[in-house]
Amino acid sequence: MPAGGCWQSGCGIEGRSVTASHLVIGIGNPLRGDDGIGALLAEQVGGRCVQQLTPELAAELAELEAVLFIDAWLAPAGAVPRITAISPAAGAAESHRLEPAQLLAISQALYGRTPEAHLLQVPATLFEHGNALSAEIQAALPQTRQLLRSWLARHA
Amino acid sequence: MGPDPTPRTITIDPVTRIEGHAKITLHLDEAGRIADARFHVVEYRGFETFCEGRPFTEMAGITARICGICPVSHLLAAAKTGDKLLAVQPPQAACKLRRLLNLAQLTQSHALSFFHLSSPDFLLGWECDPAKRNVFGLMAADPELARAGIRLRQFGQQLIEQLAGRKIHSAWAVPGGVRTPMTAETAAWIRERLPEAQATVRLALEVFQRLLDQQLVEEQRVFGTFDSLFMGLVDGQGQWSCIDGLLRLVDSRGVVVADGLSEDDYAAFLGEAVESWSYLKFPYYKPMGYPEGMYRVGPLARLNVCERIGTPWADAELAAFRTRNGTEASGGRIATSSFAYHHARLVEIVACLEAIGQLAGDSELQSPHVRSHASLNATEAVGVSEAPRGTLFHHYRVDDDGLITRVNLIIATGQNNLAMNRTVAQIARHVIGPSPLAEGAEIPEALLNRVEAGIRCFDPCLSCSTHAAGQMPLRIALIDARGRLLAERVRD
């Protein structure tokens, strides 16, 4: 894939539907460069694409066994894609800026349970208007795809 | 010792619980009193430039990505602009379906605003620890209300999904109409879920009006209470309209300043000023000049400009709203307090739910004829819709191939810009009082809380254009009356 390739040309994840008890949620705006990586990857696997996390998602999370959030990451130089486990964590919340841990906390508080949750973070650098991905994030896609495949395999 | 003669600026940064990022600066004069307030939008929204060269048929999908909270507003404005570029009249079924989509949009957005953005203030109080005065504090204080608010927002979101196939960024509304009619299953779903939604807003009205009577008396008086114009769409009978109709402006006495205005002529009656310190433009009513032509849009304005809503429960709530908020100068007809936006949102939810119920029983929405087809027949057009936050304009110019050559978007939040600044200044003067701030005086937490809350009355949306984990640009600047930067702190 050429440098700066458009996200619309795909990222090589074989279509694998998530089950009713597991969900992949991609966070970000596909028209703001690398910010759209979460939405791109989630769409490839039949997941959900959201521009931001909002409170009503907590009701859905409470019914899931497992959830994977995918998000662009303003990482330190040299960082690589990573998956980390996340736990519910309340705190100062803005509706526009609900973090995955806060969404889990809402789910726990209102519905009494949360799914097993992970966050796949992809280092990102380009956030200009447009649907082109940066060369850096393109280079990170193979490792990112492997992490995503591994998670899907564990939650088949 | 007299007051410190050095003009100072108090900065609140960032403003939480609104859509997007912004900061507020309060400018003190040489006597230490509030001279001016500015609501700075620090995030550049470059969608207008980005759209140039794109086919106009893509505009719905592009502009819907300006905001993840109210994408439907842009979808509908783009579709209506596309109607005019094709020079077609959508089938009546399509017009009703678009209206149904917008009603669902208003419901979900207003629910988010009231239950999750604003109710923590109302229920927990301004003096509550800011770390708890949020959705988590609300859940602890009243989990049932929090759950009900989520269910109400879900109702709107799920109705959008049932109509359009997706909750956000749907390609269902298109130039000429919509892609698919409503199904019988969706109509049945609406009838099944509507009673719960109506019960929720009834509960919210009871809770909120009790608070208005007991704890929020002062806020109704000083949170942006001033004269201004109000603008919104009304239908042919002067009734509340969320998508079709003509524009009306009224003043604070209830006098109709302008009526029957078409969005096609917006440039004749709306000007857009620019200030050096904000990326938001400052729309104003041209005949009155800038800034005297300040006007407000959104729920408060829509209730002020309409004669009635047109459904029984909503009209009863509108009457109660006017009894509570209407000024003597207007004969009880016009509400001028920006704090009344919160009440107006609840009245609009009532209106939306009643209208949704009516449309669910309208068999025309299941007609297969939902789209008119044509090729490009015009090279310039303007579309308008009422977004949750106010009137939204899309203005496109295209070349002979239908590629965008110029775009102008007048966003609802921008039209409230002047009013938001004035609200902030009024609140600040009230909290601080007539005495000047002495050197070294502590800035009360109450001031910071109330100024932020004043902005939230307008439920502004400053674009959710990016979301990258860990990104939260933060800038605090202290600037004196001569424009000199006295201090600055930046956090990446």
XYZ file of C-alpha atoms in Angstrom:
648
model
C 0.000 0.000 0.000
C 1.531 3.352 -0.975
C 2.544 5.818 1.676
C -0.353 8.050 2.588
C -2.705 5.435 1.214
C -6.380 5.965 1.630
C -8.020 3.981 4.412
C -10.789 3.026 2.063
C -8.508 0.535 0.281
C -8.618 -1.795 3.243
C -6.130 -3.139 5.693
C -6.094 -6.875 5.045
C -8.172 -8.204 7.913
C -10.245 -11.129 6.719
C -13.875 -10.461 7.324
C -14.630 -12.106 10.639
C -17.870 -11.274 12.272
C -17.866 -10.534 15.935
C -20.434 -12.527 17.870
C -23.387 -11.143 19.718
C -21.446 -11.440 22.996
C -18.277 -9.776 21.751
C -17.851 -6.419 20.119
C -15.101 -4.389 18.519
C -15.639 -0.635 18.845
C -13.499 1.635 16.686
C -13.275 5.211 17.928
C -12.439 8.188 15.736
C -13.248 10.340 12.747
C -12.436 8.773 9.350
C -12.122 12.216 7.802
C -9.335 13.320 10.109
C -6.453 11.234 8.842
C -5.041 8.765 11.338
C -7.909 9.479 13.707
C -9.983 7.141 11.545
C -7.827 4.043 12.102
C -10.128 2.731 14.796
C -13.191 3.031 12.597
C -11.380 1.440 9.645
C -10.253 -1.617 11.582
C -13.576 -2.072 13.365
C -15.474 -1.902 10.102
C -13.210 -4.570 8.599
C -14.286 -7.062 11.264
C -17.951 -6.159 11.417
C -17.599 -4.061 14.521
C -19.009 -0.672 15.541
C -17.605 2.675 14.453
C -18.200 5.668 16.682
C -16.794 9.148 16.546
C -16.729 9.253 20.339
C -17.910 7.152 23.254
C -21.262 8.236 24.698
C -23.136 7.118 27.828
C -25.758 4.924 26.177
C -23.040 2.533 25.025
C -22.774 1.492 28.659
C -26.110 -0.278 28.403
C -24.828 -2.343 25.496
C -21.529 -3.119 27.180
C -23.333 -4.560 30.164
C -24.695 -7.314 27.934
C -21.374 -8.290 26.387
C -18.811 -10.919 27.359
C -15.907 -9.011 25.864
C -15.185 -5.728 24.128
C -12.187 -4.372 22.258
C -11.828 -0.632 21.768
C -9.541 0.547 18.965
C -8.235 4.082 18.977
C -5.566 6.278 17.473
C -2.853 7.084 20.018
C -0.663 10.160 20.375
C 2.208 7.982 21.485
C 5.838 8.776 22.277
C 8.233 8.469 19.370
C 9.091 4.876 18.606
C 5.979 3.436 20.235
C 4.370 0.380 18.709
C 0.752 -0.746 18.639
C -0.341 -2.330 21.879
C -3.319 -4.015 23.506
C -3.899 -3.381 27.172
C -6.556 -4.641 29.533
C -8.752 -1.880 30.937
C -10.822 -1.745 34.074
C -13.682 0.533 35.068
C -12.443 3.917 36.288
C -14.695 6.842 37.094
C -13.469 10.412 37.071
C -14.060 13.841 35.626
C -16.091 13.052 32.542
C -16.991 15.059 29.490
C -19.638 13.543 27.251
C -17.446 14.244 24.259
C -14.404 12.758 25.937
C -15.628 9.625 27.665
C -12.718 7.241 27.844
C -13.219 3.471 27.592
C -12.484 3.027 31.305
C -15.129 5.618 32.172
C -17.681 3.941 29.931
C -16.999 0.688 31.749
C -17.489 2.496 35.050
C -20.905 3.715 33.908
C -21.789 0.183 32.883
C -20.739 -1.145 36.294
C -22.535 1.576 38.221
C -25.828 1.465 36.366
C -26.108 -2.143 35.230
C -23.978 -4.019 37.682
C -21.561 -5.645 35.289
C -18.897 -5.027 32.700
C -17.398 -7.171 29.936
C -13.772 -8.213 29.736
C -12.297 -5.132 28.086
C -9.178 -4.277 26.126
C -7.900 -1.227 24.305
C -5.912 -1.525 21.086
C -3.910 1.654 20.640
C -2.316 2.508 17.314
C 0.359 5.231 17.270
C -0.875 8.094 15.087
C 0.629 11.310 13.751
C -1.594 12.800 11.045
C -4.896 14.467 11.977
C -5.494 16.840 9.095
C -8.768 16.913 7.186
C -8.805 14.028 4.778
C -9.057 10.261 4.611
C -5.393 9.519 3.986
C -3.394 7.584 6.541
C 0.127 8.604 7.418
C 3.084 6.530 6.297
C 3.833 5.807 9.956
C 0.461 4.289 10.678
C 0.530 2.377 7.419
C 3.829 0.856 8.539
C 2.252 -0.155 11.841
C -0.703 -1.912 10.231
C 0.838 -5.424 9.998
C 1.549 -5.501 13.724
C -1.814 -3.921 14.451
C -3.614 -6.510 12.334
C -1.812 -9.295 14.195
C -2.895 -7.935 17.554
C -6.467 -7.665 16.313
C -6.431 -11.203 14.916
C -5.096 -12.534 18.192
C -7.855 -10.859 20.155
C -10.518 -12.150 17.772
C -9.083 -15.663 18.002
C -9.169 -15.585 21.813
C -12.780 -14.424 21.779
C -14.198 -16.669 19.072
C -4.738 50.217 49.531
C -6.726 50.638 46.361
C -7.453 47.964 43.748
C -4.650 46.625 41.601
C -4.579 48.847 38.487
C -3.181 46.110 36.289
C -5.909 44.662 34.113
C -6.063 40.928 34.560
C -7.562 37.996 32.815
C -9.122 35.012 34.458
C -9.014 31.914 32.338
C -11.119 28.813 32.579
C -9.583 26.127 30.473
C -10.842 23.758 29.271
C -14.599 24.031 29.470
C -15.803 20.616 30.357
C -18.971 18.844 29.385
C -19.559 20.605 26.129
C -18.826 19.178 22.741
C -15.329 20.129 21.635
C -12.631 22.203 23.224
C -12.666 25.820 24.240
C -11.487 28.216 26.877
C -12.964 31.270 28.476
C -11.114 34.435 29.324
C -12.474 37.138 31.553
C -10.925 40.525 30.995
C -10.735 42.856 33.933
C -10.445 46.592 33.489
C -8.053 48.821 35.348
C -10.472 49.006 38.234
C -10.494 45.215 38.583
C -14.020 44.785 37.317
C -15.209 42.489 34.544
C -14.841 44.422 31.343
C -15.435 41.697 28.807
C -15.756 37.970 28.419
C -14.645 35.873 25.512
C -15.458 32.337 24.650
C -12.565 31.123 22.549
C -12.865 28.238 20.168
C -9.394 26.864 19.836
C -10.034 24.060 17.439
C -9.949 24.915 13.745
C -12.750 23.414 11.785
C -11.498 23.150 8.206
C -14.277 21.104 6.718
C -15.378 23.900 4.403
C -12.014 23.961 2.665
C -11.759 20.176 2.663
C -15.039 19.874 0.764
C -13.853 21.832 -2.275
C -13.458 19.602 -5.323
C -15.761 16.908 -3.905
C -18.988 15.825 -5.641
C -21.924 17.523 -3.977
C -23.443 14.071 -3.464
C -20.676 13.368 -0.954
C -21.474 16.378 1.181
C -23.923 14.542 3.409
C -21.324 11.945 4.331
C -18.559 14.496 4.748
C -20.421 17.077 6.793
C -22.008 14.414 8.968
C -18.515 13.708 10.226
C -18.150 17.214 11.579
C -19.889 15.992 14.703
C -20.627 12.559 16.099
C -23.449 13.850 18.298
C -25.649 15.459 15.685
C -24.636 14.099 12.258
C -28.271 13.847 11.179
C -28.532 17.632 11.167
C -25.841 17.893 8.521
C -27.259 14.946 6.565
C -30.599 16.687 6.268
C -29.237 20.129 5.441
C -26.983 18.568 2.799
C -29.864 16.570 1.344
C -32.077 19.652 1.140
C -29.290 21.589 -0.566
C -28.909 18.691 -2.988
C -32.659 18.805 -3.708
C -32.199 22.318 -5.036
C -29.112 21.489 -7.076
C -31.183 18.800 -8.787
C -34.187 21.159 -8.865
C -36.491 18.409 -7.586
C -39.264 18.272 -5.062
C -38.925 15.164 -2.867
C -42.064 13.032 -2.530
C -44.238 13.920 0.432
C -43.366 10.592 2.047
C -39.702 11.517 1.933
C -40.341 14.891 3.531
C -42.174 13.177 6.378
C -39.443 10.580 6.760
C -36.761 13.239 6.920
C -38.805 15.006 9.580
C -39.107 11.766 11.542
C -35.334 11.334 11.422
C -34.809 14.868 12.702
C -37.301 14.376 15.513
C -35.326 11.331 16.627
C -32.137 13.352 16.386
C -33.486 16.169 18.524
C -34.684 13.649 21.099
C -31.354 11.903 21.497
C -29.279 15.068 21.497
C -31.487 16.888 23.986
C -31.497 13.806 26.207
C -27.704 13.769 26.265
C -27.580 17.478 26.998
C -30.092 17.453 29.819
C -29.396 14.170 31.574
C -25.633 13.877 31.250
C -24.238 17.316 30.635
C -26.421 19.594 32.719
C -28.311 17.612 35.348
C -25.200 17.015 37.480
C -25.190 20.763 38.106
C -28.886 20.920 38.899
C -29.018 17.866 41.125
C -25.659 18.009 42.849
C -25.332 21.765 43.200
C -22.717 24.264 42.112
C -20.663 23.833 45.285
C -20.259 20.113 44.776
C -16.712 18.942 44.188
C -16.099 19.216 40.402
C -14.588 15.737 40.488
C -18.034 14.433 41.447
C -20.287 16.943 39.680
C -20.492 14.875 36.537
C -22.256 11.836 35.161
C -20.681 9.651 37.841
C -21.972 11.880 40.602
C -25.385 11.794 38.954
C -25.334 8.004 38.853
C -24.512 7.856 42.530
C -27.185 10.395 43.472
C -29.985 9.185 41.241
C -29.180 6.023 39.261
C -32.767 5.673 38.124
C -32.694 9.090 36.483
C -29.349 8.299 34.878
C -30.681 5.008 33.471
C -33.847 6.686 32.257
C -31.791 9.310 30.466
C -29.754 6.639 28.736
C -32.908 4.827 27.660
C -34.371 8.039 26.260
C -31.237 8.726 24.250
C -31.242 5.103 23.076
C -34.809 5.564 21.837
C -33.704 8.396 19.575
C -30.548 6.616 18.468
C -32.307 3.352 17.733
C -35.058 5.065 15.782
C -32.389 6.719 13.642
C -30.800 3.305 13.116
C -34.114 1.694 12.204
C -34.859 4.362 9.628
C -31.423 4.937 8.244
C -29.582 1.706 8.834
C -26.946 3.266 11.072
C -27.055 5.461 14.166
C -24.510 7.874 12.814
C -23.131 8.810 9.418
C -25.982 7.230 7.560
C -26.302 7.708 3.787
C -30.086 7.418 3.967
C -31.055 11.060 3.357
C -30.000 11.910 -0.188
C -30.677 14.648 -2.745
C -34.210 14.011 -3.966
C -35.482 12.243 -0.884
C -34.432 9.240 1.144
C -33.332 5.752 0.217
C -35.948 3.600 1.924
C -39.376 3.996 3.506
C -40.283 3.187 7.082
C -41.192 -0.441 7.678
C -44.251 -1.707 9.505
C -41.863 -3.201 12.077
C -40.386 0.211 12.810
C -43.837 1.688 13.236
C -44.676 -1.076 15.703
C -41.380 -0.559 17.523
C -42.143 3.135 17.945
C -45.565 2.421 19.394
C -44.025 -0.068 21.813
C -41.194 2.151 23.059
C -42.895 5.524 23.003
C -44.704 5.313 26.362
C -41.462 4.739 28.259
C -39.791 7.646 26.494
C -42.696 9.916 27.317
C -42.650 8.798 30.935
C -38.983 9.728 31.137
C -39.444 13.255 29.883
C -42.472 13.651 32.131
C -40.267 12.668 35.073
C -37.551 15.054 33.945
C -40.032 17.928 33.716
C -41.305 17.213 37.227
C -37.817 17.048 38.688
C -36.554 20.089 36.836
C -39.535 22.332 37.569
C -39.259 21.464 41.237
C -35.631 22.553 41.101
C -36.574 25.735 39.275
C -38.954 26.605 42.091
C -36.601 25.726 44.930
C -32.924 25.871 44.042
C -32.431 27.468 40.650
C -34.218 30.768 41.155
C -31.132 32.925 40.913
C -29.844 31.122 37.852
C -33.023 31.911 35.935
C -32.384 35.570 36.614
C -28.671 35.954 35.883
C -27.674 33.183 33.452
C -27.765 35.140 30.249
C -30.902 37.200 30.795
C -30.858 39.995 28.252
C -32.692 41.239 25.210
C -31.850 39.805 21.830
C -33.430 38.664 18.630
C -34.456 35.036 18.245
C -34.511 33.089 14.976
C -36.001 29.776 13.912
C -38.088 27.951 11.345
C -41.870 27.999 11.459
C -44.333 26.282 9.146
C -47.048 27.903 7.088
C -49.268 28.268 10.159
C -46.530 29.758 12.325
C -46.078 26.487 14.184
C -42.868 24.988 15.541
C -40.911 23.288 12.775
C -37.722 21.255 12.916
C -36.959 20.953 9.205
C -39.238 22.712 6.734
C -40.782 26.143 6.592
C -39.527 29.701 6.509
C -37.387 31.692 8.911
C -38.803 34.107 11.445
C -37.022 36.558 13.737
C -38.677 38.062 16.794
C -37.358 40.487 19.367
C -37.545 40.292 23.141
C -40.890 42.060 23.224
C -42.368 39.499 20.864
C -42.442 41.808 17.881
C -41.904 39.955 14.617
C -38.876 41.669 13.148
C -38.762 39.577 9.980
C -40.935 36.766 8.725
C -41.248 34.438 5.775
C -37.533 34.573 5.075
C -36.095 31.937 2.769
C -32.747 30.340 3.457
C -31.923 31.043 -0.180
C -31.565 34.721 0.725
C -29.663 34.238 3.989
C -26.772 36.396 2.815
C -29.158 39.326 2.545
C -30.197 39.251 6.185
C -27.355 37.431 7.978
C -23.835 38.745 8.198
C -20.805 36.899 9.572
C -18.236 38.879 11.496
C -14.800 37.591 12.371
C -12.829 38.229 15.549
C -9.116 37.672 15.881
C -9.387 35.613 19.041
C -11.728 32.816 17.939
C -12.162 30.430 15.034
C -15.939 30.651 15.390
C -17.583 33.244 13.156
C -20.046 35.741 14.654
C -23.319 35.768 12.703
C -25.639 38.743 13.190
C -28.872 40.122 11.723
C -27.640 42.521 9.061
C -30.320 45.232 9.174
C -29.355 45.921 12.788
C -25.603 45.784 12.247
C -22.845 44.128 14.306
C -23.003 43.485 17.217
C -26.461 44.993 17.790
C -27.932 42.346 15.492
C -27.132 39.571 17.957
C -29.651 36.759 17.828
C -30.105 33.407 19.498
C -31.073 30.095 17.893
C -31.924 26.668 19.257
C -34.647 25.396 21.572
C -35.246 28.713 23.342
C -35.478 30.580 20.053
C -37.702 27.974 18.407
C -40.200 28.197 21.244
C -40.069 31.996 21.150
C -40.690 32.349 17.410
C -43.530 29.853 17.054
C -47.207 30.534 17.720
C -47.732 27.013 18.976
C -46.239 23.570 18.568
C -49.347 21.849 17.254
C -49.686 18.781 19.477
C -51.692 18.807 22.711
C -49.177 17.831 25.381
C -46.402 19.929 23.850
C -48.685 22.943 23.600
C -49.634 22.526 27.239
C -45.949 22.415 28.168
C -45.277 25.428 25.932
C -47.964 27.362 27.783
C -46.417 26.375 31.114
C -42.981 27.339 29.780
C -44.223 30.796 28.798
C -46.021 31.261 32.097
C -42.798 30.525 33.957
C -40.280 32.224 31.677
C -42.156 34.835 29.657
C -41.242 38.431 30.416
C -43.650 41.170 31.366
C -42.386 43.300 28.497
C -43.538 40.657 26.037
C -46.842 39.986 27.734
C -45.532 36.638 28.899
C -44.770 35.519 25.390
C -40.942 35.613 25.155
C -38.361 33.987 27.417
C -35.121 35.945 27.522
C -33.122 33.962 30.084
C -30.581 31.656 28.516
C -31.095 29.345 31.488
C -34.508 28.616 29.971
C -32.760 26.670 27.222
C -32.777 23.675 29.563
C -36.524 23.854 30.040
C -36.992 24.457 26.324
C -35.094 21.273 25.532
C -37.483 19.238 27.618
C -40.495 20.867 25.948
C -38.973 20.041 22.577
C -38.500 16.420 23.588
C -42.229 16.316 24.398
C -42.977 17.828 20.991
C -40.703 15.371 19.243
C -42.196 12.331 20.941
C -45.760 13.391 20.164
C -44.867 14.019 16.538
C -43.007 10.707 16.325
C -46.117 8.953 17.577
C -48.239 10.659 14.935
C -45.842 9.802 12.135
C -45.660 6.176 13.234
C -49.361 5.946 12.450
C -49.049 7.615 9.059
C -49.089 4.912 6.370
C -47.651 7.306 3.798
C -44.227 6.842 5.432
C -44.301 3.219 4.226
C -44.812 4.256 0.604
C -42.135 2.936 -1.778
C -41.991 6.303 -3.535
C -39.453 8.151 -1.441
C -37.075 9.698 -3.936
C -37.193 12.022 -6.929
C -34.457 11.618 -9.508
C -32.769 14.157 -11.737
C -29.395 15.324 -12.967
C -27.698 18.535 -11.947
C -29.890 21.503 -12.802
C -28.430 24.308 -10.708
C -24.961 25.359 -9.628
C -25.738 27.085 -6.370
C -28.119 26.234 -3.550
C -28.793 26.699 0.151
C -30.384 24.143 2.459
C -31.588 24.682 6.021
C -32.558 22.457 8.913
C -33.101 22.881 12.618
C -30.306 21.087 14.439
C -30.613 20.386 18.182
C -28.580 23.513 18.875
C -30.255 25.738 16.327
C -30.655 26.666 12.688
C -28.112 25.115 10.350
C -27.355 26.394 6.856
C -25.485 24.596 4.074
C -24.562 26.743 1.065
C -22.867 25.065 -1.905
C -21.568 26.284 -5.233
C -20.708 23.602 -7.775
C -19.271 23.474 -11.261
C -21.047 21.925 -14.247
C -19.864 18.496 -13.154
C -21.361 18.888 -9.697
C -18.014 19.318 -7.962
C -17.984 21.696 -5.015
C -16.252 25.003 -5.735
C -17.266 26.764 -2.541
C -18.969 25.830 0.718
C -20.278 27.979 3.509
C -21.674 26.335 6.621
C -23.417 28.453 9.219
C -23.409 26.309 12.287
C -25.979 26.679 15.037
C -23.443 27.132 17.799
C -21.754 29.950 15.907
C -24.997 31.875 15.749
C -25.153 31.826 19.544
C -21.614 33.076 19.808
C -22.361 36.661 20.770
C -25.012 35.555 23.222
C -22.643 33.092 24.885
C -20.071 35.817 25.424
C -22.677 38.088 26.926
C -23.945 35.320 29.177
C -20.478 34.658 30.514
C -19.926 38.336 31.269
C -23.254 38.653 33.062
C -22.653 35.640 35.251
C -19.163 36.769 36.106
C -20.333 40.239 37.104
C -23.056 38.729 39.264
C -20.801 36.304 41.090
C -17.982 38.762 41.646
C -20.299 41.600 42.530
C -19.713 45.331 42.200
C -16.510 45.377 44.234
C -13.328 45.180 42.194
C -11.097 42.192 42.559
C -8.257 43.077 44.850
C -4.748 41.933 44.243
C -4.298 38.409 45.412
C -8.019 37.770 45.810
C -9.023 34.155 45.497
C -11.083 33.367 42.463
C -14.047 31.477 43.874
C -14.776 28.029 42.580
C -18.373 29.207 42.294
C -17.379 31.619 39.538
C -15.662 28.953 37.487
C -18.548 26.539 37.905
C -21.252 29.037 37.022
C -19.492 30.492 34.018
C -19.026 27.030 32.558
C -22.644 26.257 33.333
C -23.709 29.424 31.564
C -22.059 28.193 28.402
C -23.733 24.813 28.807
C -27.150 26.463 28.647
C -26.516 26.771 24.931
C -25.356 23.142 24.641
C -22.659 24.292 22.219
C -21.054 21.899 19.818
C -17.588 22.887 18.748
C -17.026 19.807 16.616
C -15.888 16.444 17.711
C -13.549 16.375 14.779
C -10.836 14.298 16.312
C -10.607 11.774 19.024
C -7.159 10.458 19.729
C -6.463 8.735 22.980
C -4.481 11.043 25.180
C -5.010 14.179 23.140
C -6.161 17.144 25.207
C -4.529 20.381 24.107
C -4.697 22.898 26.934
C -3.666 26.541 26.820
C -3.946 29.196 29.459
C -3.077 32.764 28.629
C -3.092 35.911 30.721
C -3.360 39.021 28.591
C -3.522 42.611 29.766
C -5.657 45.431 28.398
C -2.844 46.420 26.035
C -2.755 42.955 24.484
C 0.493 41.977 26.127
C 0.930 38.347 27.040
C 1.682 38.327 30.731
C 1.822 34.582 31.300
C 1.187 31.401 29.413
C 1.048 27.727 30.232
C 0.703 24.949 27.690
C -0.003 21.309 28.397
C 0.138 18.775 25.559
